[in-house]
Amino acid sequence: MKLTQDQIDTFHREGWLFLPDLFSPEEVDVLRQEAEGIYREQRPEIWREKNGAPRIAFAAHTYNEAFRLLGSHPRLIGPVEQIFGEKLYMHQFKINAKAAFTGDVWQWHQDYGTWKRDDGMPAPKAMNISVFLDEVYPFNGALMLVPKSQNEGDLDAGHDTSTTSYPLWTLDEETVTRLVKQGGIVAPTGKPGGVLLFHGNLVHGSAGNITPFPRKIVYLTLNAVSNHIRKPTRPDYIAHQDFTPIEPVADDALLRLAGQQRQAAE
Ligand code: SIN
Ligand code: MN
């Protein structure tokens, strides 16, 4: 799949791009069911909120077939290769739960802040690309983005190790206020199957989810191979050290898997 020049221009100007309905309901159903099964497992790659609800399942592309296919899907790999002009490897892969009633906040931050400080990534030449597994509403913990904030470069950040169960380099209120005065806030919402791309320096965060509607989103962080990390400090399942270029699978790979799973259940 290829982006239009208009879409590429929008991404460079705003720092984000939303592609509704990139995956069909049948493709997303497989992924959602697999994600729910993964959250029931007990394994080190699954981090929980302080209240015990699942927060993040890391690296599912390494132990689950549906997410392996998603991690090499041409509809995700193609657009990012087009923007960076080179092959990609998977720097990070996570399924973020934001569980109904209990999903916790993500403080305001830039992802490159963490990739640089914790992983030794040379430049913000890595893309976050997220796939909605549930409907994202304005009220169930939608990701909030500050448009154009990618132009600020790597901002000063503090290491927040206490607010949530997941340590994060976060921005102070003054900085966020200044950037929001310039760029406002957008919160892309929509049906399962929508895909959101955003720049590694784009300021973003999300509120807690106190609604009955879970908000699962898969985040792939695709890094340009030449920009591979130099000084990893985090476990390999959080910041991968396999820099092998991703070869895309067939476009209908998830549909085929859905068909196989249906047949096996009959
Ligand atoms: C993130 O910023 O990495 C995740 C935010 C979210 O899932 O709301
Ligand atoms: Mn983030």
Coordinates of C-alpha atoms and ligand atoms in Angstrom, one line a residue:
M1 CA 0.0 0.0 0.0
K2 CA 1.2 3.5 -0.8
L3 CA 0.3 6.9 0.7
T4 CA -0.7 9.8 -1.6
Q5 CA 1.5 12.9 -1.8
D6 CA -1.2 14.7 0.0
Q7 CA -1.1 12.2 2.9
I8 CA 2.7 12.5 3.1
D9 CA 2.5 16.3 3.1
T10 CA -0.1 16.1 5.9
F11 CA 2.1 13.8 8.0
H12 CA 5.1 16.1 7.6
R13 CA 3.1 19.2 8.5
E14 CA 0.9 17.9 11.3
G15 CA 3.1 15.1 12.7
W16 CA 0.3 12.5 12.4
L17 CA -2.0 10.9 9.9
F18 CA -5.1 8.8 10.4
L19 CA -6.2 6.1 8.0
P20 CA -9.7 4.9 8.8
D21 CA -10.8 1.3 7.9
L22 CA -7.4 0.1 6.9
F23 CA -8.2 -3.4 8.3
S24 CA -11.6 -5.1 7.8
P25 CA -13.8 -6.2 10.6
E26 CA -12.9 -9.9 9.9
E27 CA -9.2 -9.1 10.2
V28 CA -9.6 -7.1 13.4
D29 CA -11.8 -9.7 15.0
V30 CA -8.9 -12.2 14.9
L31 CA -6.5 -9.7 16.4
R32 CA -8.9 -8.7 19.2
Q33 CA -9.7 -12.3 20.2
E34 CA -6.0 -13.1 20.2
A35 CA -5.2 -10.0 22.3
E36 CA -7.8 -11.0 24.9
G37 CA -6.2 -14.4 25.1
I38 CA -2.8 -13.0 25.6
Y39 CA -3.9 -10.7 28.4
R40 CA -5.1 -13.8 30.3
E41 CA -1.6 -15.3 30.2
Q42 CA 1.0 -14.8 32.9
R43 CA 4.2 -13.9 31.2
P44 CA 7.0 -11.3 31.8
E45 CA 6.0 -9.4 28.6
I46 CA 2.6 -8.5 30.1
W47 CA 2.7 -5.5 32.4
R48 CA -0.3 -4.7 34.5
E49 CA -1.8 -1.5 36.0
K50 CA -1.2 -0.9 39.7
N51 CA -4.8 -2.2 40.1
G52 CA -3.9 -5.5 38.3
A53 CA -5.7 -4.8 35.0
P54 CA -3.6 -5.5 31.9
R55 CA -1.8 -2.4 30.6
I56 CA 0.7 -3.5 27.9
A57 CA 1.5 -6.8 26.3
F58 CA 5.0 -6.5 24.7
A59 CA 6.4 -8.4 21.8
A60 CA 3.3 -10.4 20.9
H61 CA 4.7 -10.5 17.3
T62 CA 7.3 -12.9 18.6
Y63 CA 4.9 -15.4 20.2
N64 CA 1.5 -15.1 18.5
E65 CA 0.9 -15.9 14.8
A66 CA -1.8 -13.2 14.2
F67 CA 0.4 -10.5 15.6
R68 CA 3.4 -11.9 13.7
L69 CA 1.4 -11.3 10.6
L70 CA 0.4 -7.8 11.7
G71 CA 4.0 -6.9 12.5
S72 CA 5.0 -7.6 8.9
H73 CA 1.8 -6.4 7.3
P74 CA 2.3 -4.6 3.9
R75 CA -0.5 -2.0 4.8
L76 CA 1.7 -0.9 7.7
I77 CA 5.2 -1.5 6.4
G78 CA 4.6 0.1 3.0
P79 CA 3.6 3.6 4.2
V80 CA 6.5 3.8 6.7
E81 CA 9.1 2.6 4.2
Q82 CA 7.8 5.2 1.8
I83 CA 8.2 8.0 4.4
F84 CA 11.7 7.0 5.6
G85 CA 13.0 5.7 2.2
E86 CA 14.6 2.6 3.7
K87 CA 14.0 -0.8 5.2
L88 CA 12.6 -1.1 8.7
Y89 CA 12.9 -3.4 11.7
M90 CA 10.7 -3.7 14.8
H91 CA 12.0 -1.6 17.6
Q92 CA 9.0 -2.2 19.9
F93 CA 5.6 -3.9 19.6
K94 CA 2.9 -3.5 22.2
I95 CA -0.8 -4.1 22.7
N96 CA -2.1 -1.4 25.0
A97 CA -5.2 -2.4 26.9
K98 CA -6.7 0.7 28.5
A99 CA -9.2 -1.7 30.2
A100 CA -12.9 -0.8 30.8
F101 CA -13.3 1.1 34.1
T102 CA -9.7 0.7 35.2
G103 CA -7.3 1.7 32.3
D104 CA -4.8 4.2 33.6
V105 CA -3.4 7.4 32.2
W106 CA -0.3 7.9 29.9
Q107 CA 1.3 11.1 30.9
W108 CA 2.2 13.7 28.2
H109 CA 5.5 12.6 26.5
Q110 CA 7.4 12.2 23.3
D111 CA 8.3 8.6 22.5
Y112 CA 11.7 9.6 21.0
G113 CA 12.6 10.9 24.5
T114 CA 12.5 7.4 25.8
W115 CA 14.1 5.7 22.7
K116 CA 17.0 8.1 22.9
R117 CA 17.6 8.1 26.7
D118 CA 16.9 4.5 27.4
D119 CA 17.8 2.7 24.2
G120 CA 20.5 4.9 22.5
M121 CA 18.5 5.5 19.3
P122 CA 20.5 8.0 17.3
A123 CA 17.6 10.0 15.6
P124 CA 13.8 10.2 15.6
K125 CA 13.7 8.1 12.4
A126 CA 11.3 5.6 14.0
M127 CA 7.5 5.7 13.4
N128 CA 4.7 4.8 15.8
I129 CA 1.9 3.1 13.8
S130 CA -1.2 2.1 15.8
V131 CA -4.0 -0.1 14.9
F132 CA -7.3 0.3 16.7
L133 CA -8.7 -3.1 17.9
D134 CA -11.7 -1.6 19.6
E135 CA -13.8 1.5 18.8
V136 CA -11.9 4.5 20.1
Y137 CA -14.4 7.1 21.4
P138 CA -13.5 10.6 22.7
F139 CA -14.3 9.2 26.2
N140 CA -12.6 5.8 26.5
G141 CA -9.0 7.0 26.7
A142 CA -8.4 8.2 23.1
L143 CA -4.8 9.1 22.4
M144 CA -4.5 12.9 22.5
L145 CA -1.9 14.5 20.1
V146 CA -0.4 18.0 20.0
P147 CA -0.2 18.7 16.2
K148 CA 3.1 20.2 14.9
S149 CA 4.9 19.5 18.2
Q150 CA 7.3 17.2 16.4
N151 CA 9.0 20.4 15.2
E152 CA 10.2 21.1 18.7
G153 CA 12.8 18.4 18.6
D154 CA 13.7 16.4 21.7
L155 CA 12.3 18.4 24.7
D156 CA 13.6 18.3 28.3
A157 CA 11.8 15.5 30.2
G158 CA 11.7 14.0 33.7
H159 CA 11.7 10.3 34.5
D160 CA 8.3 9.4 35.9
T161 CA 8.7 6.1 37.7
S162 CA 5.8 6.5 40.1
T163 CA 2.5 7.8 38.5
T164 CA 1.7 4.6 36.6
S165 CA 3.2 1.1 36.6
Y166 CA 5.3 1.9 33.5
P167 CA 8.4 4.3 33.7
L168 CA 8.2 7.1 31.2
W169 CA 10.1 10.3 30.3
T170 CA 7.3 12.9 30.7
L171 CA 7.0 16.6 30.0
D172 CA 6.2 19.3 32.5
E173 CA 2.9 21.3 32.5
E174 CA 4.5 24.5 31.3
T175 CA 5.9 22.9 28.2
V176 CA 2.6 21.1 27.4
T177 CA 0.6 24.4 27.9
R178 CA 3.0 26.3 25.6
L179 CA 2.7 23.7 22.8
V180 CA -1.0 23.2 23.1
K181 CA -1.5 27.0 22.8
Q182 CA 0.4 26.7 19.5
G183 CA -1.0 23.5 18.0
G184 CA -4.1 22.6 20.0
I185 CA -5.1 19.0 20.8
V186 CA -6.6 16.4 18.5
A187 CA -7.9 13.0 19.5
P188 CA -8.4 10.7 16.5
T189 CA -11.3 8.4 17.1
G190 CA -13.0 5.7 15.0
K191 CA -13.9 2.1 14.3
P192 CA -11.7 -0.9 14.9
G193 CA -9.4 -1.3 11.9
G194 CA -8.4 2.4 11.8
V195 CA -4.7 3.2 11.8
L196 CA -2.8 6.2 13.2
L197 CA 0.8 7.1 12.3
F198 CA 2.6 9.6 14.4
H199 CA 6.1 11.1 14.5
G200 CA 8.5 10.0 17.3
N201 CA 8.7 13.6 18.6
L202 CA 5.0 14.3 18.6
V203 CA 3.8 15.1 22.1
H204 CA 0.9 12.8 23.2
G205 CA -0.8 11.2 26.1
S206 CA -4.1 9.7 27.1
A207 CA -6.5 9.9 30.1
G208 CA -7.8 7.0 32.1
N209 CA -10.8 4.9 31.0
I210 CA -13.7 5.0 33.4
T211 CA -16.2 3.8 30.8
P212 CA -17.5 0.3 30.2
F213 CA -15.8 0.3 26.7
P214 CA -12.3 -1.2 26.5
R215 CA -9.8 0.6 24.2
K216 CA -7.2 -1.8 22.9
I217 CA -4.6 -0.4 20.5
V218 CA -1.6 -2.1 19.0
Y219 CA 1.5 0.1 18.6
L220 CA 4.2 -0.9 16.2
T221 CA 7.4 1.1 16.5
L222 CA 9.1 0.7 13.1
N223 CA 12.7 1.9 13.1
A224 CA 14.8 2.6 10.0
V225 CA 17.5 -0.1 9.9
S226 CA 20.3 2.5 9.7
N227 CA 18.9 4.1 12.9
H228 CA 19.2 0.9 15.0
I229 CA 19.6 1.4 18.7
R230 CA 23.2 1.7 20.1
K231 CA 22.9 1.5 23.9
P232 CA 20.0 -0.7 25.0
T233 CA 19.3 -0.7 28.8
R234 CA 15.8 -2.2 28.7
P235 CA 14.9 -5.9 28.3
D236 CA 15.0 -7.2 24.7
Y237 CA 11.2 -7.7 24.7
I238 CA 10.7 -3.9 25.2
A239 CA 13.5 -2.6 22.9
H240 CA 14.4 -5.2 20.4
Q241 CA 17.9 -5.9 19.4
D242 CA 17.1 -7.9 16.3
F243 CA 17.7 -5.4 13.5
T244 CA 16.7 -7.8 10.6
P245 CA 14.8 -5.9 7.9
I246 CA 11.1 -6.8 7.9
E247 CA 9.9 -8.6 4.7
P248 CA 6.2 -7.9 4.3
V249 CA 3.7 -10.9 4.3
A250 CA 0.9 -11.2 1.7
D251 CA -1.8 -8.6 2.0
D252 CA -4.5 -11.3 2.7
A253 CA -2.4 -13.1 5.4
L254 CA -4.7 -12.2 8.3
L255 CA -7.8 -13.3 6.3
R256 CA -6.2 -16.6 5.5
L257 CA -5.5 -17.1 9.2
A258 CA -9.1 -16.2 10.1
G259 CA -10.2 -18.9 7.6
Q260 CA -7.9 -21.5 9.1
Q261 CA -9.1 -20.7 12.6
R262 CA -12.7 -21.0 11.5
Q263 CA -12.1 -24.4 9.8
A264 CA -10.2 -25.7 12.9
A265 CA -13.2 -24.7 15.1
E266 CA -15.8 -26.5 12.9
Ligands
SIN1 C1 1.9 5.4 24.4 O1 2.0 6.6 24.4 O2 2.9 4.7 24.2 C2 0.6 4.7 24.7 C3 -0.5 5.6 25.0 C4 -1.8 4.9 25.0 O3 -1.9 3.7 24.7 O4 -2.8 5.6 25.3
MN2 MN 4.0 7.1 23.6

